[in-house]
Coordinates of C-alpha atoms and ligand atoms in Angstrom, one line a residue:
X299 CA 16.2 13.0 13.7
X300 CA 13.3 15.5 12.6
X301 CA 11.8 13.6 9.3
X302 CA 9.3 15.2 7.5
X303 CA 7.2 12.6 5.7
X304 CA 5.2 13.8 2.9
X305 CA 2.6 11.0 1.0
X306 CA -0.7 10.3 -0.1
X307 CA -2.8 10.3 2.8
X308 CA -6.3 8.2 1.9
X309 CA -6.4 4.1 1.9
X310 CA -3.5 3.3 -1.0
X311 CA -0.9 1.3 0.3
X312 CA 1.7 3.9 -0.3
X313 CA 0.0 6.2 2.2
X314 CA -0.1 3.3 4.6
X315 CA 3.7 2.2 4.6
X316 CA 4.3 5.8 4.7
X317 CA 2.3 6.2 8.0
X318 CA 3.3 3.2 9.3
X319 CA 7.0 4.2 8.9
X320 CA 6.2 7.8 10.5
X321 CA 4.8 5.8 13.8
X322 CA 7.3 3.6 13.9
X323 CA 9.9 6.5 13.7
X324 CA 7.9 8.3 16.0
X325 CA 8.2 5.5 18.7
X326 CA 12.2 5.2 18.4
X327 CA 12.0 8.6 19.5
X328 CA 12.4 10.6 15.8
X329 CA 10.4 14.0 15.4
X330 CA 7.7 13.7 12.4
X331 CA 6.1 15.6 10.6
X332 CA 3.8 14.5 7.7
X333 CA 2.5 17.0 5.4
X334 CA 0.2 16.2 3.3
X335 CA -3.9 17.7 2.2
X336 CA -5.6 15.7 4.9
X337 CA -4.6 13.3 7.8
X338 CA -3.8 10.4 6.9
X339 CA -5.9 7.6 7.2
X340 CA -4.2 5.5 9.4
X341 CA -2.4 8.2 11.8
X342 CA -3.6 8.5 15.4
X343 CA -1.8 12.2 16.6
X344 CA -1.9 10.3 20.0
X345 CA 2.5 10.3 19.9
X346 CA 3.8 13.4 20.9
X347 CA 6.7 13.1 18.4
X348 CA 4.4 13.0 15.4
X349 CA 3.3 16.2 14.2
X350 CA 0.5 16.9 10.7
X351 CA 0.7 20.2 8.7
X352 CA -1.9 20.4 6.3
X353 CA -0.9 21.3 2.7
X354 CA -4.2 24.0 1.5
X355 CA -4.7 25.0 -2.0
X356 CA -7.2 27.8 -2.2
X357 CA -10.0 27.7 -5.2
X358 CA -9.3 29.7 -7.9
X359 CA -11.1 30.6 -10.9
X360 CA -8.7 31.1 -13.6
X361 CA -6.9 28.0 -12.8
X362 CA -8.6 24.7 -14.7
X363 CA -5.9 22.7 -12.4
X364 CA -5.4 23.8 -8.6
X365 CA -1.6 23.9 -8.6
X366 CA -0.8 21.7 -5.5
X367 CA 2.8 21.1 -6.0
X368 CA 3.4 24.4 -5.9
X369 CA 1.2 24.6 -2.5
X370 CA 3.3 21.7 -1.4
X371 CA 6.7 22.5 -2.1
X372 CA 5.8 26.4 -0.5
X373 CA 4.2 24.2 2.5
X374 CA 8.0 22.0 2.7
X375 CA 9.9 24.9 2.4
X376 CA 8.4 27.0 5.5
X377 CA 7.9 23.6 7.4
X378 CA 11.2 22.9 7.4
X379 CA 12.8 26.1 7.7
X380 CA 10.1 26.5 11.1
X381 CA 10.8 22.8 12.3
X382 CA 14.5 22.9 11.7
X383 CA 13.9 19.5 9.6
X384 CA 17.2 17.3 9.2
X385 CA 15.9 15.2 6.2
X386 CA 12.9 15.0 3.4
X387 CA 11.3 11.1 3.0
X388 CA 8.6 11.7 -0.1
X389 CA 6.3 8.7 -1.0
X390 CA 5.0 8.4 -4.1
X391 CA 7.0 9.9 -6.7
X392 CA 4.0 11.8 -8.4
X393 CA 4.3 14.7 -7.7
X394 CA 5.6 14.5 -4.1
X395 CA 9.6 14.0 -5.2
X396 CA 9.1 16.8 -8.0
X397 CA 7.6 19.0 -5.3
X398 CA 10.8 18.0 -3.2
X399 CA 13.1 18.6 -5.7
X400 CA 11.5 22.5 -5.7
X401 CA 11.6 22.9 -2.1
X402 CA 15.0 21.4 -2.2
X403 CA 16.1 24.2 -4.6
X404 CA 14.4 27.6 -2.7
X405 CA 15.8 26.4 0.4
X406 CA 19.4 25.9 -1.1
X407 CA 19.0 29.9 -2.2
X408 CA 19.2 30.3 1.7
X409 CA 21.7 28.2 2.5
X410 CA 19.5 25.2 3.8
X411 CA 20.5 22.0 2.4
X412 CA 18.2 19.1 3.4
X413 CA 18.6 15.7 1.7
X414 CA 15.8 14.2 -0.1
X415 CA 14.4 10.4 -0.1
X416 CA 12.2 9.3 -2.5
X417 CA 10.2 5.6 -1.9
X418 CA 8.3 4.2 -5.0
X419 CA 5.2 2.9 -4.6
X420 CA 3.7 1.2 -7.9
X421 CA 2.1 3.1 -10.2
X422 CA 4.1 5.8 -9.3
X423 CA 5.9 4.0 -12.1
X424 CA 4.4 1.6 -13.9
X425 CA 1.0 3.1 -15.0
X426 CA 0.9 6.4 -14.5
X427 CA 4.6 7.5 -14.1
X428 CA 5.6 6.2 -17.2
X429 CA 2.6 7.9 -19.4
X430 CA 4.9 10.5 -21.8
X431 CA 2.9 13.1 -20.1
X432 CA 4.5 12.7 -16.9
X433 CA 8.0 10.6 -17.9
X434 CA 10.6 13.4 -18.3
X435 CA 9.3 14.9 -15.1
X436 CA 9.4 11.8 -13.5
X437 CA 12.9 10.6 -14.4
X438 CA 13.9 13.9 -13.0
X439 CA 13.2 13.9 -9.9
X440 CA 13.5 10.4 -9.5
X441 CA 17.4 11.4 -10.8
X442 CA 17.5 14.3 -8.3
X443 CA 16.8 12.5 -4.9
X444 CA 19.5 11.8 -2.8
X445 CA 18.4 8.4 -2.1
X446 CA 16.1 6.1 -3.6
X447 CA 14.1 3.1 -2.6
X448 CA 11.7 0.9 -4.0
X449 CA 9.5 -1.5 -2.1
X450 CA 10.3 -4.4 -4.0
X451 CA 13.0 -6.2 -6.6
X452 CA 10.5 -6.5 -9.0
X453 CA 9.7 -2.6 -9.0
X454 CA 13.5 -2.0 -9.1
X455 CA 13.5 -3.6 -12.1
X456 CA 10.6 -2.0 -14.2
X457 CA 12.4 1.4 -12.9
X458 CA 15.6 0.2 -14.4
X459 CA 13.7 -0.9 -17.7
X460 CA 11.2 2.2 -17.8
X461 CA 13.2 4.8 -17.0
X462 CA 16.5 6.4 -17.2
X463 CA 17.9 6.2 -13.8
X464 CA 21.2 7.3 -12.9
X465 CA 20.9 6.7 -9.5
X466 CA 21.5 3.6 -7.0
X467 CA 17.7 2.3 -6.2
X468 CA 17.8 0.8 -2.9
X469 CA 15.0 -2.4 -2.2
X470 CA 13.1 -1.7 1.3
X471 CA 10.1 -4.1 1.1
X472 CA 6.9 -2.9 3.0
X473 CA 6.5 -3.4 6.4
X474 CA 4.2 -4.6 9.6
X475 CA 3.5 -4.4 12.8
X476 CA 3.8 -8.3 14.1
X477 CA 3.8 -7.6 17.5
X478 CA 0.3 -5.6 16.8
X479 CA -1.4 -8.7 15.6
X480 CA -0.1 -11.0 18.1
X481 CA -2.5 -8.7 20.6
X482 CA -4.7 -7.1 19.2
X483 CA -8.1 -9.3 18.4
X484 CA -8.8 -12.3 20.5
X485 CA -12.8 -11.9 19.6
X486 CA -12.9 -12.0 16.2
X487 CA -17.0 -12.0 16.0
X488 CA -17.0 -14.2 12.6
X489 CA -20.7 -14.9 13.2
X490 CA -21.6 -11.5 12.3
X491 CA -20.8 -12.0 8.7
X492 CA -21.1 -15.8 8.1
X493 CA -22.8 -18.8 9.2
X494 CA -20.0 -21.4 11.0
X495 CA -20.4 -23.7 8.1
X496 CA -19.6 -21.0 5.6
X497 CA -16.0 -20.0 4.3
X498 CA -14.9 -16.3 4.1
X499 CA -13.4 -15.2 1.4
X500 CA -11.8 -11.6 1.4
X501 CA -10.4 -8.8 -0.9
X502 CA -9.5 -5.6 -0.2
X503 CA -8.4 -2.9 -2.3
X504 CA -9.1 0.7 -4.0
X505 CA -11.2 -1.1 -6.8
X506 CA -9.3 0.3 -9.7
X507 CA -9.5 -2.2 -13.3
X508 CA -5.6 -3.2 -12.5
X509 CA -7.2 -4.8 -9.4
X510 CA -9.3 -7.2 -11.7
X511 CA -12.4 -7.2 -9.7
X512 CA -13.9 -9.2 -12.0
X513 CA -11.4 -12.1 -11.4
X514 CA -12.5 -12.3 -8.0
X515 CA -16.1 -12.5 -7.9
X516 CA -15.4 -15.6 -11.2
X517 CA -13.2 -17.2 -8.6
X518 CA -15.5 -16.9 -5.2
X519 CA -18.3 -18.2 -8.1
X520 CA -16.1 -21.3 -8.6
X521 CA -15.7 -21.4 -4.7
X522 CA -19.5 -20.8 -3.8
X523 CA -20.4 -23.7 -6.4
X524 CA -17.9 -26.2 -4.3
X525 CA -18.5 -25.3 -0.7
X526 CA -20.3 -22.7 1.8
X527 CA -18.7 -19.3 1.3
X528 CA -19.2 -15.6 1.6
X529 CA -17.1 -12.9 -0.1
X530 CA -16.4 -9.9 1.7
X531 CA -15.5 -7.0 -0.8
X532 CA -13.4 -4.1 1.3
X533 CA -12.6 -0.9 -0.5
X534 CA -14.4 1.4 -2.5
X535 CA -13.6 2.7 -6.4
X536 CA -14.6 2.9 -10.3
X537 CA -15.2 -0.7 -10.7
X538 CA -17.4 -1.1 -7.2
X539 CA -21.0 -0.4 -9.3
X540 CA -19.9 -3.2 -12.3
X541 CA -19.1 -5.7 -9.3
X542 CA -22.2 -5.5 -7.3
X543 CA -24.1 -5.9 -11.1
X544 CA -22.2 -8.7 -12.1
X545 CA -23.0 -10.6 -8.4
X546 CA -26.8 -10.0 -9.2
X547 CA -26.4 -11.5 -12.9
X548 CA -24.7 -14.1 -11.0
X549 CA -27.3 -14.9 -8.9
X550 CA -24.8 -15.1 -5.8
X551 CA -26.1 -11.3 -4.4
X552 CA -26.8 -12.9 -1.1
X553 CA -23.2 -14.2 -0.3
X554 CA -21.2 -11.2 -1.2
X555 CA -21.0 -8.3 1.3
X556 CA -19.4 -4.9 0.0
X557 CA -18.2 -3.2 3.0
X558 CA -16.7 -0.3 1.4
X559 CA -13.8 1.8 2.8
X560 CA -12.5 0.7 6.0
X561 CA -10.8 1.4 8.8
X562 CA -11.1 -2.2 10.4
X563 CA -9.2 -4.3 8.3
X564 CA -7.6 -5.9 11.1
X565 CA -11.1 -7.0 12.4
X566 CA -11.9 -8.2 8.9
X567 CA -9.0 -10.1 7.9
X568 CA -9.3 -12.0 11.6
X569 CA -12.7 -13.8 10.5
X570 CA -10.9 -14.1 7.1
X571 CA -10.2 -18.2 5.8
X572 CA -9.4 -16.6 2.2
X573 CA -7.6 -13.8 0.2
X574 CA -7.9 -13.0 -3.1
X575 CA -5.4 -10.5 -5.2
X576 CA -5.7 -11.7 -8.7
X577 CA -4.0 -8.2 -9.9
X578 CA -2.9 -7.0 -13.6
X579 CA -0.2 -5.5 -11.7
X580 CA 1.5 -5.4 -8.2
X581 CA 4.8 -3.6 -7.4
X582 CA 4.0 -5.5 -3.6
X583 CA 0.7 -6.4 -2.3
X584 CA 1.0 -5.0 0.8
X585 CA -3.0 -6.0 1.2
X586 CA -1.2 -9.4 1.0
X587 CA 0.7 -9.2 3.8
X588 CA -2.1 -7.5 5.8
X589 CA -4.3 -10.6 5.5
X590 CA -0.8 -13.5 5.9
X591 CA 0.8 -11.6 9.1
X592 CA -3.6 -11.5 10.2
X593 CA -3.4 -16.2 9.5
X594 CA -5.4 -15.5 5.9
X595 CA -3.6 -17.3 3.3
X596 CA -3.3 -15.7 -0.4
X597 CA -4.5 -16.6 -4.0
X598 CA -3.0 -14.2 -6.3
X599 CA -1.7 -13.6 -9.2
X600 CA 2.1 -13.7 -10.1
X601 CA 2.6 -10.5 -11.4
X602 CA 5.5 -8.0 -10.1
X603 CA 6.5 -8.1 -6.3
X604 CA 3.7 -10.4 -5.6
X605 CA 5.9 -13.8 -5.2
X606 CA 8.4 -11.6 -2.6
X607 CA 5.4 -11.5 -0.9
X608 CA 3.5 -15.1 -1.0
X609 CA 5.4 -17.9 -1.2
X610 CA 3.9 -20.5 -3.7
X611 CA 2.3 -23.4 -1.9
X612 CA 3.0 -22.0 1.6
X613 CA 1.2 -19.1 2.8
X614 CA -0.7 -20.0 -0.6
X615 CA -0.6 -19.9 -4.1
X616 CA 0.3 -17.7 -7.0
X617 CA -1.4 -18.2 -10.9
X618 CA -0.8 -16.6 -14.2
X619 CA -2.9 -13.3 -14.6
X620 CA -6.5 -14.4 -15.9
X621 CA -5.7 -17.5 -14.8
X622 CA -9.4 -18.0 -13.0
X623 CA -9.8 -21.7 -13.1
X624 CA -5.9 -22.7 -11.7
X625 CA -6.8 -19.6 -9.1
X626 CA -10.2 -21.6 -8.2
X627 CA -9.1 -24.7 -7.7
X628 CA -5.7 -23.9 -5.4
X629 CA -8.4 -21.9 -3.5
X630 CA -10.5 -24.9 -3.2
X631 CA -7.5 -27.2 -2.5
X632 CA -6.7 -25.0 0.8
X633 CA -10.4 -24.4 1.6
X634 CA -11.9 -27.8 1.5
X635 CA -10.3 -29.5 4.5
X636 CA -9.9 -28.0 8.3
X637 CA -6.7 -29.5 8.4
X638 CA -5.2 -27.8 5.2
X639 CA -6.1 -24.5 5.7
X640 CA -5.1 -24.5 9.3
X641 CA -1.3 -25.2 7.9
X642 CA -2.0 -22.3 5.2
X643 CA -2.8 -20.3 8.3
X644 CA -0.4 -20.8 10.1
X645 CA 2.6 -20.6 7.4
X646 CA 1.2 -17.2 5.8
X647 CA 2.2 -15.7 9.4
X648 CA 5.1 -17.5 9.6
X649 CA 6.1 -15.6 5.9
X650 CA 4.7 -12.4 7.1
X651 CA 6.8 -12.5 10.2
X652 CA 9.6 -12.3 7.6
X653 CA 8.4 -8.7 7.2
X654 CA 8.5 -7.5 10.7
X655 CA 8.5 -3.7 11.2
X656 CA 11.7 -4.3 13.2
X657 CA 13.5 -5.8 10.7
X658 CA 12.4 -3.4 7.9
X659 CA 12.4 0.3 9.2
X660 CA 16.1 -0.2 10.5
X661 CA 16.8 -0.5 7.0
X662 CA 15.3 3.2 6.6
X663 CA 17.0 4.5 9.3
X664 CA 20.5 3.3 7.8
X665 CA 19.7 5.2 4.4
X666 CA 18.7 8.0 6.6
X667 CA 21.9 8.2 8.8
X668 CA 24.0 7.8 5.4
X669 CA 22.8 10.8 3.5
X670 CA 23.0 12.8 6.4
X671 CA 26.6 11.8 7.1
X672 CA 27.3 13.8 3.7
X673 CA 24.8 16.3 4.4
Ligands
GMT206 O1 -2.7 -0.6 -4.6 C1 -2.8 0.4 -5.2 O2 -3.2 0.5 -6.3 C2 -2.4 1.7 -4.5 C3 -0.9 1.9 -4.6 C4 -0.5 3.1 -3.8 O3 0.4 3.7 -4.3 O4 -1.0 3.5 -2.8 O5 -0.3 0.8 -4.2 C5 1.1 0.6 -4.6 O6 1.9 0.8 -3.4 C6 1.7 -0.2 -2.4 C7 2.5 0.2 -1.2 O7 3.9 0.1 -1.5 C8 2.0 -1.6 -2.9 O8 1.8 -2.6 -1.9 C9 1.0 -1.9 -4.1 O9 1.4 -3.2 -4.7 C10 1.2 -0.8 -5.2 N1 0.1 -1.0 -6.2 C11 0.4 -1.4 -7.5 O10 1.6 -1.5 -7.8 C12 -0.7 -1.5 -8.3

């Protein structure tokens, strides 16, 4: 097939499933193309089958607001009239599937008709999506895609209860690479960051208030105060500059390390004992999965698809929102003995495994073949 793949490309998770799906695509021998303002993050153009057009939207004066859906459904419409493109996959339905639904329409005035698949991410629908400002829009071209998927029951659900949807919504949880893992690091080079007596904690994310940053520097505080830790803090965002101030007021400066933005979370989440998602809200946690299918159990919250993702008292433990002390003391409970958090370990990869690219993209490739069929 020749897929053209359009998403956000910077660190969010939606960008990364959407890479990650284009690769894996790429290596079963689909064409793809991913058009989007910048590469993404995470794509290597090392495969021969993947291809990157660059959406540009040139400065002008009189507009207060660069238009870039209309720069990105122009950009669709001559990509896949030049690549002969068989099918549309948009991630993120702000604005990507309204954009689609455009091209979708110019190239119908030419006789092109080119089914469109819209994934949703999150906040695609539950915090910004669902803002009046954006909702009619939104339900729209949620209601015009040919197929729809969302990466988890729970975000099916708040779809169903936000919105009007007239169409099916399909459930294609996020994705990862085991194999990838099982090779990769055999050095991990955890002295670098921590002494051997010292437990590291992670968290990784775009540091955005539903993240509740706060939540995990009061539980490493808790952890600190019980045993030898460090916190790593990966990611960079509005609530960075509050977090670093609230670890000097904390006195605990000196064991948290913000990293910022990277591109080594692999490497990270290999020295990792710990995760921490303590989230407002979580269509996934695909972070989650990162640090179970890299042996790093989970203390999160329970909110939205978090508990498809970590199983309670397995690959580790899931709290009410805000919950700080219960979130403290399961971390404790797996951190305080070798022998514990080696059977956390080992069961968050054993749950992640249950989220293997090859069982997950297939799922795609199905929805895929079965628009096309009526295409
Ligand atoms: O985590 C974020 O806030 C970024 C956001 C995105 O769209 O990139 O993530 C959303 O999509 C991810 C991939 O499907 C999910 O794993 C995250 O749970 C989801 N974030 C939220 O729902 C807050």
């Amino acid at each position: 097939m020749n897929i053209a793949i359009v998403c956000y490309p910077t660190f969010g998770g939606s960008g990364v499933v959407a890479t990650e799906l284009g690769i894996a695509l790429a290596k079963l021998d689909h064409q793809v193309h991913f058009i989007t303002y910048k590469q993404p993050v995470r794509l290597g153009l090392l495969n021969p089958n993947i291809h990157f057009h660059e959406v540009s939207v040139p400065e002008y004066a009189l507009f207060h607001y660069q238009p870039y859906e209309l720069a990105l459904s122009s950009k669709l419409v001559n990509t896949i009239k030049k690549y002969k493109i068989d099918l549309l996959h948009v991630h993120y339905a702000i604005p990507h599937a309204y954009a689609g639904y455009m091209a979708k329409k110019m190239l119908a005035e030419e006789g092109i008709d080119i089914p469109m698949v819209t994934t949703l991410h999150g906040t695609d629908i539950t915090l910004v999506g669902n803002h009046p400002f954006y909702k009619p829009a939104v339900t729209f071209s949620i209601n015009q895609s040919d197929i729809v998927t969302s990466v988890s029951q729970s975000l099916k659900d708040d779809t169903l209860r936000l919105f009007d949807i007239k169409k099916e919504i399909n459930v294609v949880p996020n994705f990862i690479d085991v194999s990838q893992q099982k090779t990769s690091f055999t050095d991990c080079q955890r002295e670098l960051m921590a002494k051997p007596d010292e437990r590291i904690i992670t968290h990784i994310s775009n540091f955005r208030p539903v993240k509740r940053i706060p939540d995990v520097i009061d539980v490493f505080y808790n952890i600190q105060d019980a045993m030898p830790a460090k916190l790593l803090m990966v990611g960079e965002g509005p609530e960075r500059k509050e977090a670093e101030k609230k670890c000097r007021e904390l006195g605990i400066k000196e064991k948290v390390i913000f990293l910022g933005n990277s591109n080594e979370i692999d490497k990270i989440l290999c020295f990792s004992d710990l995760f921490l998602l303590p989230s407002e809200k979580e269509s996934f946690g695909l972070a989650a999965l990162e640090a179970m299918v890299n042996r790093v159990p989970v203390i999160s919250s329970n909110t939205g698809g978090i508990p498809e993702v970590n199983a309670q008292g397995i690959s580790g433990y899931l709290s009410e929102v805000g919950d700080i002390n219960e979130m403290s003391k399961n971390a404790i409970r797996i951190l305080e003995n070798d022998t514990t958090l080696e059977m956390f370990k080992q069961n968050a990869f054993l749950e992640a495994e249950k989220f293997d690219v090859n069982a997950i993209v297939p799922r795609y490739i199905a929805l895929y073949e079965e628009v096309l069929a009526i295409f």
